mmCIF file with all atom_site columns, C-alpha atoms in Angstrom:
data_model
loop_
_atom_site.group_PDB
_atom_site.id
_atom_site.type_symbol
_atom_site.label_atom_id
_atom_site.label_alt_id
_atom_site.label_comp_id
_atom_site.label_asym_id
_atom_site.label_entity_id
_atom_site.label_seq_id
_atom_site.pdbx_PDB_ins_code
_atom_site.Cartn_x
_atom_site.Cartn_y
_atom_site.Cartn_z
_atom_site.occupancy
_atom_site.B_iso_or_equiv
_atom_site.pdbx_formal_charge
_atom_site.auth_seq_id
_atom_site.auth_comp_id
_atom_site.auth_asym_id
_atom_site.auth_atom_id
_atom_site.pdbx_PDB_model_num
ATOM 1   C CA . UNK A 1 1   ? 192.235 99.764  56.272 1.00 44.00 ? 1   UNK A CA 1
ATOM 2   C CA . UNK A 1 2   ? 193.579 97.339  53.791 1.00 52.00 ? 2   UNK A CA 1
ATOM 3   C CA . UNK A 1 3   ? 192.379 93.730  52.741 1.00 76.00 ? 3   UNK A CA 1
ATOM 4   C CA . UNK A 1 4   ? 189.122 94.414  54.741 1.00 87.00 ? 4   UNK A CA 1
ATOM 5   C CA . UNK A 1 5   ? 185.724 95.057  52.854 1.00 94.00 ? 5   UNK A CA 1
ATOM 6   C CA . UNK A 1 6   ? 184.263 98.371  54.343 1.00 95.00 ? 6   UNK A CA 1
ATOM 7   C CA . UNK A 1 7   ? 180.898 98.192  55.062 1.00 96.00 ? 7   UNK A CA 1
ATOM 8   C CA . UNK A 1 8   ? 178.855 101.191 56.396 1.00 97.00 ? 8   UNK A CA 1
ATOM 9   C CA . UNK A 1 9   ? 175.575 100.684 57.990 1.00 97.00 ? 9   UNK A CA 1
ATOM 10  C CA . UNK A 1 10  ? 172.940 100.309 57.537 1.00 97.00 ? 10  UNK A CA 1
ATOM 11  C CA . UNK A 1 11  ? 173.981 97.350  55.413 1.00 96.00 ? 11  UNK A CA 1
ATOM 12  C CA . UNK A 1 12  ? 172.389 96.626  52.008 1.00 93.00 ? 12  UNK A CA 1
ATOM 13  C CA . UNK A 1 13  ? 171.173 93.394  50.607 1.00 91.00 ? 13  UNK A CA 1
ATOM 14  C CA . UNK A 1 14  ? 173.887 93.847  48.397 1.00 91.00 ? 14  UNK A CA 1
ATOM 15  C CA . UNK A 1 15  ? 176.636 94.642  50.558 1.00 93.00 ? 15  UNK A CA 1
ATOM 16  C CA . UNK A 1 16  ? 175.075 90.847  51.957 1.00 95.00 ? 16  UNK A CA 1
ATOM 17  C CA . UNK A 1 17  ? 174.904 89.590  48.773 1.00 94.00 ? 17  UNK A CA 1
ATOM 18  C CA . UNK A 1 18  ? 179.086 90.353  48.022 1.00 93.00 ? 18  UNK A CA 1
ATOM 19  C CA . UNK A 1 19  ? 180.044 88.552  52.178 1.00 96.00 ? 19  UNK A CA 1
ATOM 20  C CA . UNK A 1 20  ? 181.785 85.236  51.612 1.00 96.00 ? 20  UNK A CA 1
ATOM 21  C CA . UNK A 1 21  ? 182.759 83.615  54.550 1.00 97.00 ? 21  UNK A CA 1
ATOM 22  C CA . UNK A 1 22  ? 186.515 83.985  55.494 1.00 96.00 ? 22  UNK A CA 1
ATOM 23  C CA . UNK A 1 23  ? 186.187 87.601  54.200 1.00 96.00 ? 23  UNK A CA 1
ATOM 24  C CA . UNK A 1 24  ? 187.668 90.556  56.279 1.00 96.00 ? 24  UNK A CA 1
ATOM 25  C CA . UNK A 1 25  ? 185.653 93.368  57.348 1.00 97.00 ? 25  UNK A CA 1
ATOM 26  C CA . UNK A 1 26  ? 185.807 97.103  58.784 1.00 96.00 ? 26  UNK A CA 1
ATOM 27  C CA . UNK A 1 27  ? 182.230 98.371  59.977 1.00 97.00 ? 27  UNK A CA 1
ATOM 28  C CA . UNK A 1 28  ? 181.344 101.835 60.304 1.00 98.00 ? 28  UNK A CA 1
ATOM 29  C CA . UNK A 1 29  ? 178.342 103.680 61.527 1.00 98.00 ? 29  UNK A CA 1
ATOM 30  C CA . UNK A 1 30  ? 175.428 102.030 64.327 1.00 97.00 ? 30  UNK A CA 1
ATOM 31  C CA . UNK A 1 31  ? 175.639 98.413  65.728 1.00 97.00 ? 31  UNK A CA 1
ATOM 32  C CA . UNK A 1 32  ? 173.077 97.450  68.419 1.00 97.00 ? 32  UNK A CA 1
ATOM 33  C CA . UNK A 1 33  ? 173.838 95.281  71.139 1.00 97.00 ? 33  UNK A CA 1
ATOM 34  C CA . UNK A 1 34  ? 172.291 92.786  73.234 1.00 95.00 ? 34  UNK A CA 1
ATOM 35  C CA . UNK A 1 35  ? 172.727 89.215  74.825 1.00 94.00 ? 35  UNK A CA 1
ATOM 36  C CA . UNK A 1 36  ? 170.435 86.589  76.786 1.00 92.00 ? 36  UNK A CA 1
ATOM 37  C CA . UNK A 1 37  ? 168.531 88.903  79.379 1.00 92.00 ? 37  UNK A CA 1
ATOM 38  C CA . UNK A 1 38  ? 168.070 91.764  76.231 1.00 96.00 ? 38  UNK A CA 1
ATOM 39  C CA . UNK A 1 39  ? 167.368 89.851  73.330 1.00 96.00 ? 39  UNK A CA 1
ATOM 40  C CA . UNK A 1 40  ? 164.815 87.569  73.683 1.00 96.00 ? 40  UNK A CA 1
ATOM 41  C CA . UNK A 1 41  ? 162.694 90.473  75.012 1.00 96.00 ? 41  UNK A CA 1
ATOM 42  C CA . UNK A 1 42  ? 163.719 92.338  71.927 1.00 96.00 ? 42  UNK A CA 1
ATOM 43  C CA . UNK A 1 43  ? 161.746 89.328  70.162 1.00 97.00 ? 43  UNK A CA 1
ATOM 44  C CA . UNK A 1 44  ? 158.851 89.517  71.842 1.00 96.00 ? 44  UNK A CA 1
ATOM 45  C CA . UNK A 1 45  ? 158.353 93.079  70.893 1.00 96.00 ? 45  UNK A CA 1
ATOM 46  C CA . UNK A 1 46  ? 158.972 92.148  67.274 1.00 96.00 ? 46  UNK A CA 1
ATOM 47  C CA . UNK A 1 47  ? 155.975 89.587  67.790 1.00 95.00 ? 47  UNK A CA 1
ATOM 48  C CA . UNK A 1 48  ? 153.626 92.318  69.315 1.00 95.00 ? 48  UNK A CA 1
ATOM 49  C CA . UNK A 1 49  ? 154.201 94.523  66.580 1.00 94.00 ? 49  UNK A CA 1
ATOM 50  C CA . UNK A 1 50  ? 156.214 96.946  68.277 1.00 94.00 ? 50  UNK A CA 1
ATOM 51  C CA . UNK A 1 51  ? 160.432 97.971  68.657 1.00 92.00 ? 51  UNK A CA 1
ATOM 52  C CA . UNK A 1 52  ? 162.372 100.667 69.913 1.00 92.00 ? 52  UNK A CA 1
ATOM 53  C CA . UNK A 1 53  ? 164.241 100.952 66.537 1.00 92.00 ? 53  UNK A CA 1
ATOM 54  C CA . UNK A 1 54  ? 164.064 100.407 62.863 1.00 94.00 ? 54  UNK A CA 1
ATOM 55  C CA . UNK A 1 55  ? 166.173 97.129  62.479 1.00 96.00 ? 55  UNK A CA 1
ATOM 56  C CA . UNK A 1 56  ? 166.461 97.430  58.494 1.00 96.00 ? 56  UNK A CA 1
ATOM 57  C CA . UNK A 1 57  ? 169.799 97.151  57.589 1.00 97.00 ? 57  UNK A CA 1
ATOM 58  C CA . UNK A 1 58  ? 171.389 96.699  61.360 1.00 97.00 ? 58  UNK A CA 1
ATOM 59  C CA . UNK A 1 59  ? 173.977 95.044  62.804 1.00 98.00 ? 59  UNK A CA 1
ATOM 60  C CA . UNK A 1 60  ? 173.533 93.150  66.050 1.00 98.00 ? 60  UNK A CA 1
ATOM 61  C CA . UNK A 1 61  ? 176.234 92.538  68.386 1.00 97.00 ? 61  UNK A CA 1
ATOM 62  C CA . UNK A 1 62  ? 176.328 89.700  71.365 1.00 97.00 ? 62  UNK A CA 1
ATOM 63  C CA . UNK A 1 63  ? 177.644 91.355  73.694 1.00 96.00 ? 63  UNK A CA 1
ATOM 64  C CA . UNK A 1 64  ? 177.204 93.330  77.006 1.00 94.00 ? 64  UNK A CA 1
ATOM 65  C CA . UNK A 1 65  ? 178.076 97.143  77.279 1.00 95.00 ? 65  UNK A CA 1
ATOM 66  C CA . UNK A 1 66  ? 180.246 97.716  80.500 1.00 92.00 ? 66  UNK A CA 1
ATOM 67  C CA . UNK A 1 67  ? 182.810 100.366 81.787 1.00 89.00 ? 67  UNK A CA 1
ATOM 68  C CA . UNK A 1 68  ? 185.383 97.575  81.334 1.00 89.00 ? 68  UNK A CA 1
ATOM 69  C CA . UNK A 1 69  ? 184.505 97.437  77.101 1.00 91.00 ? 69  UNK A CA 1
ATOM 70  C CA . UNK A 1 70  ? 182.947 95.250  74.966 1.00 94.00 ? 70  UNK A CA 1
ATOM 71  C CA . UNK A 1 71  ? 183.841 91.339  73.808 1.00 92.00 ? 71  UNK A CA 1
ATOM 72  C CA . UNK A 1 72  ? 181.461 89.044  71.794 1.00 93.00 ? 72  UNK A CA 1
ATOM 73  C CA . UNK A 1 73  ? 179.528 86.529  74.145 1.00 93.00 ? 73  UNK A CA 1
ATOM 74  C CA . UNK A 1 74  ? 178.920 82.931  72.442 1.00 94.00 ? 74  UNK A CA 1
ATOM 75  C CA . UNK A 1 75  ? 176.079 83.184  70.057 1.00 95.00 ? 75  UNK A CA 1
ATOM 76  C CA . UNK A 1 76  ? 175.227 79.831  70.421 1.00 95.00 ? 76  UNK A CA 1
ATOM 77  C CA . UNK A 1 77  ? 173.451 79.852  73.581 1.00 94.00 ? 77  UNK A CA 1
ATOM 78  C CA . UNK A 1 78  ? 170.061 79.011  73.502 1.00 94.00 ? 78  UNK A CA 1
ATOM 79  C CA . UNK A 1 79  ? 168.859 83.060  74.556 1.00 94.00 ? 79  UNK A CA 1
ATOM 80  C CA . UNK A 1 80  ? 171.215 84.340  71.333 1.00 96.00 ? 80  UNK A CA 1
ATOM 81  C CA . UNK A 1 81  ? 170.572 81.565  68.961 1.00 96.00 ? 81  UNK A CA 1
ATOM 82  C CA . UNK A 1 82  ? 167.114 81.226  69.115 1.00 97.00 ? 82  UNK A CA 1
ATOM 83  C CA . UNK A 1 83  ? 166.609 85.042  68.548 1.00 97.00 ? 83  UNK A CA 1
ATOM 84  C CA . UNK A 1 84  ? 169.354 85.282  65.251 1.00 98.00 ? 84  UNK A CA 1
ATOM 85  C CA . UNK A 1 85  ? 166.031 83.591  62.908 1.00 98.00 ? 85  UNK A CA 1
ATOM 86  C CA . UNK A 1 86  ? 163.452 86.386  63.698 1.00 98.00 ? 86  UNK A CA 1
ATOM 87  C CA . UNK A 1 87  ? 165.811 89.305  64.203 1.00 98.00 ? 87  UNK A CA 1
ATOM 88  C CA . UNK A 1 88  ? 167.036 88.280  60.816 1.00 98.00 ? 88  UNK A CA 1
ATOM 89  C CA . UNK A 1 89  ? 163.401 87.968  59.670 1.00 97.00 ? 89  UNK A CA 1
ATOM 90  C CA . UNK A 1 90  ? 162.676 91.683  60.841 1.00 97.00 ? 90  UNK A CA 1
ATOM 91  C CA . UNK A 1 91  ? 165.597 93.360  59.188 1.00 97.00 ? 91  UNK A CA 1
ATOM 92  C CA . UNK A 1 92  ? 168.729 92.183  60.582 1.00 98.00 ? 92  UNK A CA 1
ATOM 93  C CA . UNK A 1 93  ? 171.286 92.115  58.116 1.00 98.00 ? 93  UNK A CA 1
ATOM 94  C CA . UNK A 1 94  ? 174.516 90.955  60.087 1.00 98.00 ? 94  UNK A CA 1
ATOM 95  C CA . UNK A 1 95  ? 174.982 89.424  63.542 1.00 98.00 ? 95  UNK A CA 1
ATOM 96  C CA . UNK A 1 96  ? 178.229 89.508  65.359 1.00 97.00 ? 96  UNK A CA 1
ATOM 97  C CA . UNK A 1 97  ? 179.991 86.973  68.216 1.00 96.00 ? 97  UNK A CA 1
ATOM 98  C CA . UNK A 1 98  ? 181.414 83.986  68.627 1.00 94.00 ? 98  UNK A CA 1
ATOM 99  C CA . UNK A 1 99  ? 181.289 80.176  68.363 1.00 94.00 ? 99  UNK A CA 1
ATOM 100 C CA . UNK A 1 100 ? 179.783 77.621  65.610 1.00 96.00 ? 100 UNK A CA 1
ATOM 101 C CA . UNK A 1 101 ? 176.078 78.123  64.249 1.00 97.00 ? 101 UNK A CA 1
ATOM 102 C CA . UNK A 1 102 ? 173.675 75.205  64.583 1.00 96.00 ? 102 UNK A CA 1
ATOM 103 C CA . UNK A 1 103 ? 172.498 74.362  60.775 1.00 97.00 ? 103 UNK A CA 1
ATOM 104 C CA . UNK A 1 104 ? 169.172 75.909  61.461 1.00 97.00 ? 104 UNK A CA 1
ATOM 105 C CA . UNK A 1 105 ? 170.194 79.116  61.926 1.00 97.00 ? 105 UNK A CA 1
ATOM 106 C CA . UNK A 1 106 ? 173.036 78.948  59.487 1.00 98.00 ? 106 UNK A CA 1
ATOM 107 C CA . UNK A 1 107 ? 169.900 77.893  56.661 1.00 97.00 ? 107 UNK A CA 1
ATOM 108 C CA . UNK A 1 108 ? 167.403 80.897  58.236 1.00 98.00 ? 108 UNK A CA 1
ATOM 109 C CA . UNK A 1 109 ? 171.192 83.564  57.885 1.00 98.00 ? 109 UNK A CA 1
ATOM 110 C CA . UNK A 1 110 ? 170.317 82.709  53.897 1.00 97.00 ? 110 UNK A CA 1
ATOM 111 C CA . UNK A 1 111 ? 167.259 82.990  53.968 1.00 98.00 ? 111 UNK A CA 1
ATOM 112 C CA . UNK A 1 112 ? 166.757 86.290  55.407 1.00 97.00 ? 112 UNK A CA 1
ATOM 113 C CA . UNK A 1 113 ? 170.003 87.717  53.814 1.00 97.00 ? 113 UNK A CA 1
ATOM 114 C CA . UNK A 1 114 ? 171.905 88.076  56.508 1.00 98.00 ? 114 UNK A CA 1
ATOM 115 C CA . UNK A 1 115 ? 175.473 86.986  57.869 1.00 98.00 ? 115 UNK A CA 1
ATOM 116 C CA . UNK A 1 116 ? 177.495 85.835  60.854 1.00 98.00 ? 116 UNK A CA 1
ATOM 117 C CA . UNK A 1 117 ? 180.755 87.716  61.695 1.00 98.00 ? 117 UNK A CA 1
ATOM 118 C CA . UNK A 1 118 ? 182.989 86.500  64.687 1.00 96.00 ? 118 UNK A CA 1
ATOM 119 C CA . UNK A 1 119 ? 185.510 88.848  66.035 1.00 90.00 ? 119 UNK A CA 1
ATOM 120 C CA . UNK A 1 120 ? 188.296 88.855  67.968 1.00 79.00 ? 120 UNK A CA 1
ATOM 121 C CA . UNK A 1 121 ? 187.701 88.444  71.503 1.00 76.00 ? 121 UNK A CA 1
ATOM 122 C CA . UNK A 1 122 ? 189.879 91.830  72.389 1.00 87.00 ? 122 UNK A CA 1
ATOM 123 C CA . UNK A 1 123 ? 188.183 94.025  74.297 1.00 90.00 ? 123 UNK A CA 1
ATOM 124 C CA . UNK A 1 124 ? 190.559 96.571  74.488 1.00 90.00 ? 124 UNK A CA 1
ATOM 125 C CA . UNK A 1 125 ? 190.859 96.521  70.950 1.00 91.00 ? 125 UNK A CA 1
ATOM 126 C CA . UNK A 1 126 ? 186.950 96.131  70.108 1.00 94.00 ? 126 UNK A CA 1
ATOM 127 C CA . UNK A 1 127 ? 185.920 98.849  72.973 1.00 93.00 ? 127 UNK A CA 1
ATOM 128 C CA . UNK A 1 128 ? 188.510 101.427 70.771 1.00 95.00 ? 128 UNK A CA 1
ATOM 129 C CA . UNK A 1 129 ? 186.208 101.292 67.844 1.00 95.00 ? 129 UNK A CA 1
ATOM 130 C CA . UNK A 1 130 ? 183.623 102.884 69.483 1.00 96.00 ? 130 UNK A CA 1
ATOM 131 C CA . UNK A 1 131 ? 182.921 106.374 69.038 1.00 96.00 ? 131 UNK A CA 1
ATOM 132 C CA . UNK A 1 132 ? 179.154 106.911 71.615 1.00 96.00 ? 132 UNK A CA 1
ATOM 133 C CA . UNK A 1 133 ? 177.053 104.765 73.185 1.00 96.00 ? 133 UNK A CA 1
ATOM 134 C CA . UNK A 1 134 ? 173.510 104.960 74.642 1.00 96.00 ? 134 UNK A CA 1
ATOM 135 C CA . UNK A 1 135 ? 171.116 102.571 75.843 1.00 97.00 ? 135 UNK A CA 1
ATOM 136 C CA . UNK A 1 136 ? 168.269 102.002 73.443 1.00 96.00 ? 136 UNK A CA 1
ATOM 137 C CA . UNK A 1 137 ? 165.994 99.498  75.518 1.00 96.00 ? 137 UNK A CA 1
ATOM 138 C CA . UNK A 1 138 ? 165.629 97.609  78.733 1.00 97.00 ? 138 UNK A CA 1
ATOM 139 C CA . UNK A 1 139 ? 167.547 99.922  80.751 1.00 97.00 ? 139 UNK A CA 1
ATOM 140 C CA . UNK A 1 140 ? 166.622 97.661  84.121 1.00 96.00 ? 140 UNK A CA 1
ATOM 141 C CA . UNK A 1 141 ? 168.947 94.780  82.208 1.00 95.00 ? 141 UNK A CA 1
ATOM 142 C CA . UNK A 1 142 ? 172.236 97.310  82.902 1.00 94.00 ? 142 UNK A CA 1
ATOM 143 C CA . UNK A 1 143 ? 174.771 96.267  81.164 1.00 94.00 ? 143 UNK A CA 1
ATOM 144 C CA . UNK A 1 144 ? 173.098 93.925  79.084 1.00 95.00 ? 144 UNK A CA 1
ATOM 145 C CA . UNK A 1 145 ? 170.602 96.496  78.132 1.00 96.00 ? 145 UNK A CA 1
ATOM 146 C CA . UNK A 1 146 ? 170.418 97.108  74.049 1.00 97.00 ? 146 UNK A CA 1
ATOM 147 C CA . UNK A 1 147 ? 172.511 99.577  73.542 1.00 97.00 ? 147 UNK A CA 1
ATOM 148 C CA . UNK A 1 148 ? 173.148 101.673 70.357 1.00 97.00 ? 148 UNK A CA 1
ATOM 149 C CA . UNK A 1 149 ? 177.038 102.351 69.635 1.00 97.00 ? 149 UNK A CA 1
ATOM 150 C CA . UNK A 1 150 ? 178.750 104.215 67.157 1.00 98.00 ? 150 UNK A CA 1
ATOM 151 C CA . UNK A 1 151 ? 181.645 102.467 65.326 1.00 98.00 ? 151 UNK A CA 1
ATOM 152 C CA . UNK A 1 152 ? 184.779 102.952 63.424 1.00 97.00 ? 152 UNK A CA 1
ATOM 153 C CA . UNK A 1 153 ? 186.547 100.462 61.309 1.00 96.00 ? 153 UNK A CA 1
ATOM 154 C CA . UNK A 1 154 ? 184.918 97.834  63.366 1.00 96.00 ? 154 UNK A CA 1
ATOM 155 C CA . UNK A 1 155 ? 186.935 94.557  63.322 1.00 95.00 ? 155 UNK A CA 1
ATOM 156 C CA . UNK A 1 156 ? 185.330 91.164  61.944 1.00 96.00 ? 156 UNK A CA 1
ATOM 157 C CA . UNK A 1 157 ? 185.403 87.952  60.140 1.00 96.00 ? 157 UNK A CA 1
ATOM 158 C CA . UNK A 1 158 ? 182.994 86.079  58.252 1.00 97.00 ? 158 UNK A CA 1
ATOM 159 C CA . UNK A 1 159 ? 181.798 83.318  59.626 1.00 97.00 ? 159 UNK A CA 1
ATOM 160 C CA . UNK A 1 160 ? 178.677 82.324  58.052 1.00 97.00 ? 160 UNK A CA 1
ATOM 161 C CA . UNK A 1 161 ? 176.867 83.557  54.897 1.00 97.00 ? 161 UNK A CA 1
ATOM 162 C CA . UNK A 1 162 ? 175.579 81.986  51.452 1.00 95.00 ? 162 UNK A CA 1
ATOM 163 C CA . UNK A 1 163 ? 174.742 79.265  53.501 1.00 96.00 ? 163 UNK A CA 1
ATOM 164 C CA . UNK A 1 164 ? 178.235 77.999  53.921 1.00 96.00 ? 164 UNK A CA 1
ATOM 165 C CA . UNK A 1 165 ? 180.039 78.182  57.568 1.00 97.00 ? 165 UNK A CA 1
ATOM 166 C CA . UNK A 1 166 ? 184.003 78.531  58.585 1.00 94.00 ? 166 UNK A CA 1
ATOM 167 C CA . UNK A 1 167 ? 183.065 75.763  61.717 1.00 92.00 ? 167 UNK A CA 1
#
């Protein structure tokens, strides 16, 4: 792919370090997934010590996992937003959706090194990027269970980083 920046996961504080916002990007390898129900709980775990994967270097996406594909849900809903600080704090190196950042989270993105990307709400197009899928946690949330997906030249854009925003 052309004009994009490739980035294969799991991401490195340098790969971070290079993100400007408006930049272009193609992802490859494992993004996680999760939204309101999933997410929060995800937290919680985090707090007690515990989670069902090594989030070093991940990629999160806001979204639900259904026969029908995958689109970004808005980020800044209280479930999502709230949890983009201590994911970050606990690895997390990019988070993917949609919609404008409050200024707290776009301040804890640079401090825990890690970036906002918003993509386009395609399904069809999103949902062809992905090579597997299987549901990593909270299989009683169905489709907005965390799931683990394998991608290819995974469309996105830049939205926050550095500290700076595109809103």
């Amino acid at each position: 792919m052309t004009n994009f920046k490739v980035i294969k996961t799991p991401i490195q504080k340098m790969d971070v370090d290079d993100l400007v916002v408006g930049d272009r990007i193609a992802i490859s390898g494992e993004i996680l997934t999760g939204r309101d129900a999933a997410l929060p709980r995800l937290v919680k775990l985090l707090e007690n010590g515990e989670s069902p994967a090594d989030l070093t270097g991940t990629v999160i996406m806001h979204t639900a996992v259904s026969p029908a594909g995958i689109a970004p849900t808005s980020s800044n809903k209280t479930e999502i937003e709230n949890s983009i600080a201590p994911l970050s704090a606990n690895g997390v190196r990019m988070h993917i959706g949609k919609g404008a950042l409050g200024d707290e989270t776009i301040h804890a993105l640079k401090k825990y090194n890690s970036v906002f990307v918003v993509t386009p709400p395609a399904a069809a197009l999103l949902t062809s990027k992905v090579t597997s899928s299987e549901v990593l946690a909270f299989p009683e949330e169905g489709m907005e269970a965390i799931h683990r997906l394998e991608v290819k030249n995974f469309p996105g854009i830049v939205a926050v980083a550095q500290g700076e925003s595109i809103y």
